[in-house]
JSON list of C-alpha atoms in Angstrom, two decimals:
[
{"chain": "A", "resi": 1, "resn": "UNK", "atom": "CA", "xyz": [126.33, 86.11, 110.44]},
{"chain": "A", "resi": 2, "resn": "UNK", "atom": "CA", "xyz": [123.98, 83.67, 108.24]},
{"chain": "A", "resi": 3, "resn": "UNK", "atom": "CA", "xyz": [122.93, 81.66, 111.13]},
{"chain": "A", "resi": 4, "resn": "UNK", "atom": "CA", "xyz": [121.52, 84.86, 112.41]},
{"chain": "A", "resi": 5, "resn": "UNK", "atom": "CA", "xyz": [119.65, 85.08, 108.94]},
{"chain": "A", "resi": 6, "resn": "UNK", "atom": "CA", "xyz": [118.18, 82.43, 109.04]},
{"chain": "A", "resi": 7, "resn": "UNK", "atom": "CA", "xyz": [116.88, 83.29, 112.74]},
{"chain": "A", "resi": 8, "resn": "UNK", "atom": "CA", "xyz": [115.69, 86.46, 111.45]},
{"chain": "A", "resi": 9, "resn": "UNK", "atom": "CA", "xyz": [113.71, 84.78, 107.84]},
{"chain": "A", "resi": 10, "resn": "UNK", "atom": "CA", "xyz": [112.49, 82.20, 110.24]},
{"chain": "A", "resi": 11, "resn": "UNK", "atom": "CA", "xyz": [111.11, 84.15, 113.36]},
{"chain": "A", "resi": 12, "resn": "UNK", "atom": "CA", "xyz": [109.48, 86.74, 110.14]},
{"chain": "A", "resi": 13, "resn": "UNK", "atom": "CA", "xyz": [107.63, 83.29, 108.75]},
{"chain": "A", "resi": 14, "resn": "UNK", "atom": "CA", "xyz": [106.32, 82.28, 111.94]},
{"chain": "A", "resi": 15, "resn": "UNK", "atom": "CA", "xyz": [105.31, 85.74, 113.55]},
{"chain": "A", "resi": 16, "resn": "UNK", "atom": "CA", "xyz": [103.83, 86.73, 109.82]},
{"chain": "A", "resi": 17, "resn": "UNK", "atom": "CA", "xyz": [101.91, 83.49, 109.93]},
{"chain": "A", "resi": 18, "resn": "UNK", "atom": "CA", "xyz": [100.58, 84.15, 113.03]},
{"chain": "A", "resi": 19, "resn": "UNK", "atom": "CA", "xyz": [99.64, 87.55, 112.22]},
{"chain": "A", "resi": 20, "resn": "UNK", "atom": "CA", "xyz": [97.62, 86.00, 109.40]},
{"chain": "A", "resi": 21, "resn": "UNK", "atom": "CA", "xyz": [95.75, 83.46, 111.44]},
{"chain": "A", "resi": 22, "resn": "UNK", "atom": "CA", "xyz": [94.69, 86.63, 113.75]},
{"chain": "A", "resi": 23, "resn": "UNK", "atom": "CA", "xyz": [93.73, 88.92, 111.11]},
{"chain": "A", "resi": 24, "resn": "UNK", "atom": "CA", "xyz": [91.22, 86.38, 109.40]},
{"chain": "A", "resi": 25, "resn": "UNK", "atom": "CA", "xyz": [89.31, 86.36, 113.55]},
{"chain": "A", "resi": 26, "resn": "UNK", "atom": "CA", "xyz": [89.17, 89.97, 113.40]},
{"chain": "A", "resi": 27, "resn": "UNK", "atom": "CA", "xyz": [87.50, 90.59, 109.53]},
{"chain": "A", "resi": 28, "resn": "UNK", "atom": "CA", "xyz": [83.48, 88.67, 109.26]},
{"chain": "A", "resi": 29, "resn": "UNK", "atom": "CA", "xyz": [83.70, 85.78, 106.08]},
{"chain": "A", "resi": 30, "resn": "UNK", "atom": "CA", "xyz": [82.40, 88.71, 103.16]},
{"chain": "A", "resi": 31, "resn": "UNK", "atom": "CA", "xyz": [85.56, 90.33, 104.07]},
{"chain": "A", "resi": 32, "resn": "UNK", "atom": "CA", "xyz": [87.44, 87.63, 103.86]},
{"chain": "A", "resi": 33, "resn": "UNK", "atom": "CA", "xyz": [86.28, 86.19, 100.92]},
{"chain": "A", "resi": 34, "resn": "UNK", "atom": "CA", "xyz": [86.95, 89.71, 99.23]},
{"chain": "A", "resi": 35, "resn": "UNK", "atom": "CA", "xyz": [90.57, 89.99, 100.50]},
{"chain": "A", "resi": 36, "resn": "UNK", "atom": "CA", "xyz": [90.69, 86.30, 98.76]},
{"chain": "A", "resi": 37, "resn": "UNK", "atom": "CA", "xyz": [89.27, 86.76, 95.87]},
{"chain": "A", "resi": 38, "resn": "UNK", "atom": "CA", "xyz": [92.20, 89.31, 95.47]},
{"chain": "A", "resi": 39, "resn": "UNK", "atom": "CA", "xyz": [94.91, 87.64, 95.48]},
{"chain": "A", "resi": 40, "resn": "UNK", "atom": "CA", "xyz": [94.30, 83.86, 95.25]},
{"chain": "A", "resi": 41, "resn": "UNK", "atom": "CA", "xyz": [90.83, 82.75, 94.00]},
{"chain": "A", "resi": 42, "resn": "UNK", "atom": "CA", "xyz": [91.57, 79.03, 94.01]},
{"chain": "A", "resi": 43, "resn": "UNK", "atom": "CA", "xyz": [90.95, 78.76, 97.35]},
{"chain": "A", "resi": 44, "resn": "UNK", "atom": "CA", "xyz": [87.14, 79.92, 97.15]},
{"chain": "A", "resi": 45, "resn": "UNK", "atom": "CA", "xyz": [85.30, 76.98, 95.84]},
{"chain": "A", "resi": 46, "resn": "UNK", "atom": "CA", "xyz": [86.26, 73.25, 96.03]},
{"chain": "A", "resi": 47, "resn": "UNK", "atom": "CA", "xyz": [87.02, 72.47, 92.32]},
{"chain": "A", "resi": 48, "resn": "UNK", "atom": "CA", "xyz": [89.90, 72.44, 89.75]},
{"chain": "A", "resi": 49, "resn": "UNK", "atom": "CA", "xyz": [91.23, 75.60, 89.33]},
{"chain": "A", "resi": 50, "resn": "UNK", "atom": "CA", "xyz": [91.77, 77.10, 86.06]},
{"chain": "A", "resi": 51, "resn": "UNK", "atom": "CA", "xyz": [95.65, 77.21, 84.88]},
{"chain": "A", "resi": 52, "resn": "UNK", "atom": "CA", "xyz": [95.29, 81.38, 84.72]},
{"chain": "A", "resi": 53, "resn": "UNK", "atom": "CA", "xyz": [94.84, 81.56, 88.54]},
{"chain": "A", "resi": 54, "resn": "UNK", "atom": "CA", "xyz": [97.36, 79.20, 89.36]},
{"chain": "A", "resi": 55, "resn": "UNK", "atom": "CA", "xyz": [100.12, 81.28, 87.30]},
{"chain": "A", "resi": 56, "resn": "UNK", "atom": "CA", "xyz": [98.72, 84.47, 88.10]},
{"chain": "A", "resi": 57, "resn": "UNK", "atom": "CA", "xyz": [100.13, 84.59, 92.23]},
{"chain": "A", "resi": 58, "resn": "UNK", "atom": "CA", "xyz": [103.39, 82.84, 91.19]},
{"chain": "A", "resi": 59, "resn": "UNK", "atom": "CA", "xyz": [103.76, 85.16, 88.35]},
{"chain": "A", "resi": 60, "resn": "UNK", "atom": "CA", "xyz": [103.04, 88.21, 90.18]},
{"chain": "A", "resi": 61, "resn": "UNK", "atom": "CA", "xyz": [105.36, 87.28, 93.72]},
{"chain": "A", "resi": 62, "resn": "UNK", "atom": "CA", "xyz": [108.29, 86.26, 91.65]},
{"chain": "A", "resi": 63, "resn": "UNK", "atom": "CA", "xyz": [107.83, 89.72, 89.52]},
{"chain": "A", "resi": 64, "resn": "UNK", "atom": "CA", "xyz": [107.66, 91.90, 92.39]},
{"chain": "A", "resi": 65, "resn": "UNK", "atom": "CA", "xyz": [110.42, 90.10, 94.26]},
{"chain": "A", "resi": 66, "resn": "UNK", "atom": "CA", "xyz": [112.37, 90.31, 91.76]},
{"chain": "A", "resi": 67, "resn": "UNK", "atom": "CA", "xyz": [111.87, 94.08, 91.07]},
{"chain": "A", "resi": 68, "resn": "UNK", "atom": "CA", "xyz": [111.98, 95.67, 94.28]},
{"chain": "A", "resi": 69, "resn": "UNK", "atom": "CA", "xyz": [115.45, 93.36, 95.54]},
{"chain": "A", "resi": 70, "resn": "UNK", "atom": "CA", "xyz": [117.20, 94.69, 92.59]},
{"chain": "A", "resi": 71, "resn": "UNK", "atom": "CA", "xyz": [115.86, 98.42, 92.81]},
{"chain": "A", "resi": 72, "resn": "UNK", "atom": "CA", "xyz": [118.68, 101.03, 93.94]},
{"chain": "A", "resi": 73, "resn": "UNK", "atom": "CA", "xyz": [116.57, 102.20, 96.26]},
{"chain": "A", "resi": 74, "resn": "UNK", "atom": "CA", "xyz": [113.80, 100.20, 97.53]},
{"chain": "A", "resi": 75, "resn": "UNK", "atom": "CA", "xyz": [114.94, 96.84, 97.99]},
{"chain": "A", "resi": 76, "resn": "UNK", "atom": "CA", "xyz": [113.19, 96.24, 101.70]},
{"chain": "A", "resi": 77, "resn": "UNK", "atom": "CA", "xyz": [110.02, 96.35, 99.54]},
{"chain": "A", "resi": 78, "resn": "UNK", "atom": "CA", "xyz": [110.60, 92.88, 98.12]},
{"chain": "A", "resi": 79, "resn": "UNK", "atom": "CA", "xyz": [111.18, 91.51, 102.16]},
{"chain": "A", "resi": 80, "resn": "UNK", "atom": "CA", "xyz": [107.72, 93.62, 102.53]},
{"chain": "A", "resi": 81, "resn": "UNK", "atom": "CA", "xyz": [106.09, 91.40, 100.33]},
{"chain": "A", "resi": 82, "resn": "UNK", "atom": "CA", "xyz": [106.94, 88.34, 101.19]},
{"chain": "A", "resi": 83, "resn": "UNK", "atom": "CA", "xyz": [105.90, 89.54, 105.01]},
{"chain": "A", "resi": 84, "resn": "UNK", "atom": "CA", "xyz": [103.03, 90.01, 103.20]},
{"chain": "A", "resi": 85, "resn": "UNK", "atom": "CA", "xyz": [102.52, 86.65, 101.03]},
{"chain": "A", "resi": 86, "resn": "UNK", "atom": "CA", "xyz": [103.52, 84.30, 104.71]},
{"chain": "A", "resi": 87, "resn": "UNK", "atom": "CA", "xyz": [100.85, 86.02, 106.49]},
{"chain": "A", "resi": 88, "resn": "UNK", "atom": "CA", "xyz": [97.86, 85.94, 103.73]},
{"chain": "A", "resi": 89, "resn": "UNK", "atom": "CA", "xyz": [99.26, 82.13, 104.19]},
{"chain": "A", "resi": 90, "resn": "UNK", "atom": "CA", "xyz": [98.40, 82.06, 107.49]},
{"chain": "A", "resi": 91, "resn": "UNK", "atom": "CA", "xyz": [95.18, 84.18, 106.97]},
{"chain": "A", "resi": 92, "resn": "UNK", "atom": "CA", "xyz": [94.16, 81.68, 103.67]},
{"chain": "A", "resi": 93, "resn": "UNK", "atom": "CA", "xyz": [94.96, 78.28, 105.99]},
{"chain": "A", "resi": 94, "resn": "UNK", "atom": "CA", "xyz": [92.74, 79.26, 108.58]},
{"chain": "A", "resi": 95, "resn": "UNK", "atom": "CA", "xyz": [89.63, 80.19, 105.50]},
{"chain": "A", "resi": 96, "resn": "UNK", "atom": "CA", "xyz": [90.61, 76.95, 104.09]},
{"chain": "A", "resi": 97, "resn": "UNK", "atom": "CA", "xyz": [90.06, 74.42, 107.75]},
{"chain": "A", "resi": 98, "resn": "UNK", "atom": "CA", "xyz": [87.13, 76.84, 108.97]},
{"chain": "A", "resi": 99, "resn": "UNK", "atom": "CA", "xyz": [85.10, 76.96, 105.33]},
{"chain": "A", "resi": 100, "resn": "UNK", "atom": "CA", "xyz": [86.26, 73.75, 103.56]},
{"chain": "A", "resi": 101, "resn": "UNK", "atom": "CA", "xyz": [86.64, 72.07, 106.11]},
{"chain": "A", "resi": 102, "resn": "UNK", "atom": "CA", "xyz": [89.28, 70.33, 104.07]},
{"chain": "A", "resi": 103, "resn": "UNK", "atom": "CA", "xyz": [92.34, 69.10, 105.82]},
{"chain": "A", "resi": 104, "resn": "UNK", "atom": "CA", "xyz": [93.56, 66.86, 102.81]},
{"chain": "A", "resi": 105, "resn": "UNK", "atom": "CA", "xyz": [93.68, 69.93, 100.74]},
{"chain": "A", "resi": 106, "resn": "UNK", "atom": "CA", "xyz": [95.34, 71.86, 103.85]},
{"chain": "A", "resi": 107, "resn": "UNK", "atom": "CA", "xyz": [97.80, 69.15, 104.29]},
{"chain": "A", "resi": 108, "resn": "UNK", "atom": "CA", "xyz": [98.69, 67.85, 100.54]},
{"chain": "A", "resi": 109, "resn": "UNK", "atom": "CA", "xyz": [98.24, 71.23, 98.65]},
{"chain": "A", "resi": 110, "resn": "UNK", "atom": "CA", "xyz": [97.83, 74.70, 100.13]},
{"chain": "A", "resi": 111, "resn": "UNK", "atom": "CA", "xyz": [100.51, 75.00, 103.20]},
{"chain": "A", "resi": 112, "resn": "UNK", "atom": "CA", "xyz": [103.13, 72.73, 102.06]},
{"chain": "A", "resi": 113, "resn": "UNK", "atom": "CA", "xyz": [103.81, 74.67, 98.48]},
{"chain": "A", "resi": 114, "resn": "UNK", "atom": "CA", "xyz": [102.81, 77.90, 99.65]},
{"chain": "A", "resi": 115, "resn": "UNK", "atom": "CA", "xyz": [105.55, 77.47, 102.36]},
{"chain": "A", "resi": 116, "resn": "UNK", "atom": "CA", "xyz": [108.09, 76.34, 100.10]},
{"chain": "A", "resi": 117, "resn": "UNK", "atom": "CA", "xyz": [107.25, 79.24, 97.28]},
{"chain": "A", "resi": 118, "resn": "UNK", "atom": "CA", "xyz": [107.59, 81.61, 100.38]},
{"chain": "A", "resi": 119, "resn": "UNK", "atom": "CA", "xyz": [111.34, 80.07, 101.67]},
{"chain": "A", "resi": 120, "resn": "UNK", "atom": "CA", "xyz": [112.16, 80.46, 97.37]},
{"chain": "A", "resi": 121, "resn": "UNK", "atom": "CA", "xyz": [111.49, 84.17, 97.89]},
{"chain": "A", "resi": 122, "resn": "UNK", "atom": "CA", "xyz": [113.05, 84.64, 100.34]},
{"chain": "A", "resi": 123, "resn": "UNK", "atom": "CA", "xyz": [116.49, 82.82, 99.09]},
{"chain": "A", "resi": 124, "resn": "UNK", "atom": "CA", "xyz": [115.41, 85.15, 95.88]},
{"chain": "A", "resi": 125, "resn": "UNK", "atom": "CA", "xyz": [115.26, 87.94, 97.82]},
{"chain": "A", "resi": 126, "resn": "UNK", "atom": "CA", "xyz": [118.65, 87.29, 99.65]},
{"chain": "A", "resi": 127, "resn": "UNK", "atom": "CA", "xyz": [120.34, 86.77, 96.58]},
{"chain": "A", "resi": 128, "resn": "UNK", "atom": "CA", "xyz": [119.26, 89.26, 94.54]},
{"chain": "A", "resi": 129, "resn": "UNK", "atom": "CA", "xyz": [119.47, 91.83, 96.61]},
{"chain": "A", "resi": 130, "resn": "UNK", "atom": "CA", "xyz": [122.49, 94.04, 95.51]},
{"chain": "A", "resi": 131, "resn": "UNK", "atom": "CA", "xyz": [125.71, 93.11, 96.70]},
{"chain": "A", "resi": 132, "resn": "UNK", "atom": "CA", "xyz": [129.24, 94.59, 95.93]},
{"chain": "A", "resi": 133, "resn": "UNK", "atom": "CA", "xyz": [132.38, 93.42, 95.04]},
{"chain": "A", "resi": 134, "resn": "UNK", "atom": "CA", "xyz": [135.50, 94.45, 97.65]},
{"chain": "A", "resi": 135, "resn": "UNK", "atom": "CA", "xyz": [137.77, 95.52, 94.30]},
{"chain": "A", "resi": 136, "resn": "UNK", "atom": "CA", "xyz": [135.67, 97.41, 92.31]},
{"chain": "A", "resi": 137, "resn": "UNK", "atom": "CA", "xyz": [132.55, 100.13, 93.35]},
{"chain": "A", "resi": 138, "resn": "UNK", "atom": "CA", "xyz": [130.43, 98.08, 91.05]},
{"chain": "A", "resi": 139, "resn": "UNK", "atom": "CA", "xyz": [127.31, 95.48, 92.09]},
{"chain": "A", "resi": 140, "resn": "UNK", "atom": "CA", "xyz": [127.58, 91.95, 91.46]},
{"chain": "A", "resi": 141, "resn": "UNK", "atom": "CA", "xyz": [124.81, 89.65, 90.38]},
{"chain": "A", "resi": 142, "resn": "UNK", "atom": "CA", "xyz": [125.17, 86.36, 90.71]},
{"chain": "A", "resi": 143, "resn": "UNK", "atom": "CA", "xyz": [122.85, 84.91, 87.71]},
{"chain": "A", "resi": 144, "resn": "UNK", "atom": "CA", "xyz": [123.60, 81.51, 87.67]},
{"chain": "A", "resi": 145, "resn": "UNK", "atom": "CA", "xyz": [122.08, 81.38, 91.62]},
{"chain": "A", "resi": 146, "resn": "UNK", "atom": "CA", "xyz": [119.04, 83.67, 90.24]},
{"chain": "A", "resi": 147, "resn": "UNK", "atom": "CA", "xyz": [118.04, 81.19, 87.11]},
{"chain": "A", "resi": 148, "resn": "UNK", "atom": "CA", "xyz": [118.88, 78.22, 89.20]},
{"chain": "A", "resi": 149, "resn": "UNK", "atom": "CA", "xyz": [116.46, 79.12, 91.76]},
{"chain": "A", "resi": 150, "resn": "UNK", "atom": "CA", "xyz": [113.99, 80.27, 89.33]},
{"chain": "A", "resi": 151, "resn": "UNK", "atom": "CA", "xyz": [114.04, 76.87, 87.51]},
{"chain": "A", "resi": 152, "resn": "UNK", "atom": "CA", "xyz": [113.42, 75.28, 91.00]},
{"chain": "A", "resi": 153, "resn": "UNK", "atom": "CA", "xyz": [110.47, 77.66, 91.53]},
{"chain": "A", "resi": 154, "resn": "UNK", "atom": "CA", "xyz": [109.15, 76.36, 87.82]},
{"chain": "A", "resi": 155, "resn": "UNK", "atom": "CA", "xyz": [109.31, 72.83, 89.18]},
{"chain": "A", "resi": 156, "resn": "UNK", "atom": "CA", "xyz": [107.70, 73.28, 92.40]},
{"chain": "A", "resi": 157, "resn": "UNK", "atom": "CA", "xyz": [104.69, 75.14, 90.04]},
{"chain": "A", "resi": 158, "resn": "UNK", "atom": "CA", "xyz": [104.74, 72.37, 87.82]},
{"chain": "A", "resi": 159, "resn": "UNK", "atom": "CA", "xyz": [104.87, 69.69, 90.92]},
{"chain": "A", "resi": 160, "resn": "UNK", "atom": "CA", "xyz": [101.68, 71.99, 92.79]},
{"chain": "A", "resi": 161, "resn": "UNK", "atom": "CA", "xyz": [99.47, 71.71, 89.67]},
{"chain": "A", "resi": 162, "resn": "UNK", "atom": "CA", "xyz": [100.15, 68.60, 89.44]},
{"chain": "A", "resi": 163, "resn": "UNK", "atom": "CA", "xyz": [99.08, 67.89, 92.85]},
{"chain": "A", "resi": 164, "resn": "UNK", "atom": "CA", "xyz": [95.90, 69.78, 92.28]},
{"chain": "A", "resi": 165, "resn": "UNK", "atom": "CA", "xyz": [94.68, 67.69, 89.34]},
{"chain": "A", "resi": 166, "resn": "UNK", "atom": "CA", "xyz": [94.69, 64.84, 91.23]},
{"chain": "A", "resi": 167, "resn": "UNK", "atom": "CA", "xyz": [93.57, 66.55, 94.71]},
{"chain": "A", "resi": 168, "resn": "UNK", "atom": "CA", "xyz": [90.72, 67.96, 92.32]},
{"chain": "A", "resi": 169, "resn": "UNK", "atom": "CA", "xyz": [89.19, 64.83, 90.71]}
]
């Protein structure tokens, strides 16, 4: 049963990355610049971001990821999202190689920790969503998995800023 999980998570990265990449040939660069702008300025000018708009995404995923996979009712929401979040990675990558023209950046910054942030949903996602226990008609959260991966999400923020002060000198 997992193996066909983690078919399923991985076919939804690639496919949603590829929808991405198609979606920035079919919008002209004001559109796409306004659709960045949105939701994650750092990648419209070539200097050091400010720490706000580097929390600001992370903040925001991890919120609504959080929310909607523990909601009664709309848990598929969270999933949603992070469909969502793989292909504005795929849609951002392609802004940042055609405008920048900045493969170190590509390469050492934007696709390797916005592909790991996405897999951390996901696991997020998996866990949190609401599973019950055979005994008892009751839902189980398993917290120590939740904070665990949280704290890992912390550190890969902490390791991506780091990464962009000295990609940004």
């Amino acid at each position: 049963m997992r193996k066909y999980l983690y078919i399923q998570y991985t076919s939804m990265i690639v496919v949603c990355f590829i929808c991405g990449v198609v979606c920035y040939q079919l919008f002209d660069i004001g559109q796409v610049q306004q659709i960045i702008k949105y939701s994650d300025r750092r990648l419209l000018q070539l200097e050091k971001p400010e720490l706000l708009w580097s929390v600001v995404p992370f903040i925001v995923a991890l919120s609504i990821v959080l929310f909607f996979s523990t909601h009664k009712y709309l848990p598929r929401i969270g999933l949603i999202f992070i469909a969502i979040k793989v292909t504005f990675l795929g849609f951002s990558s392609v802004y940042l190689l055609v405008q920048h023209e900045s493969i170190k950046l590509y390469a050492f910054w934007w696709f390797p920790f916005q592909l790991i942030y996405c897999v951390l949903l996901i696991m997020l996602y998996q866990i949190t969503t609401k599973t019950t226990s055979r005994r008892a008609l009751k839902t189980v959260m398993p917290w120590k998995k939740i904070i665990f991966l949280i704290v890992v999400m912390v550190i890969v923020f902490a390791v991506e800023n780091l990464a962009i002060t000295y990609l940004f000198k």
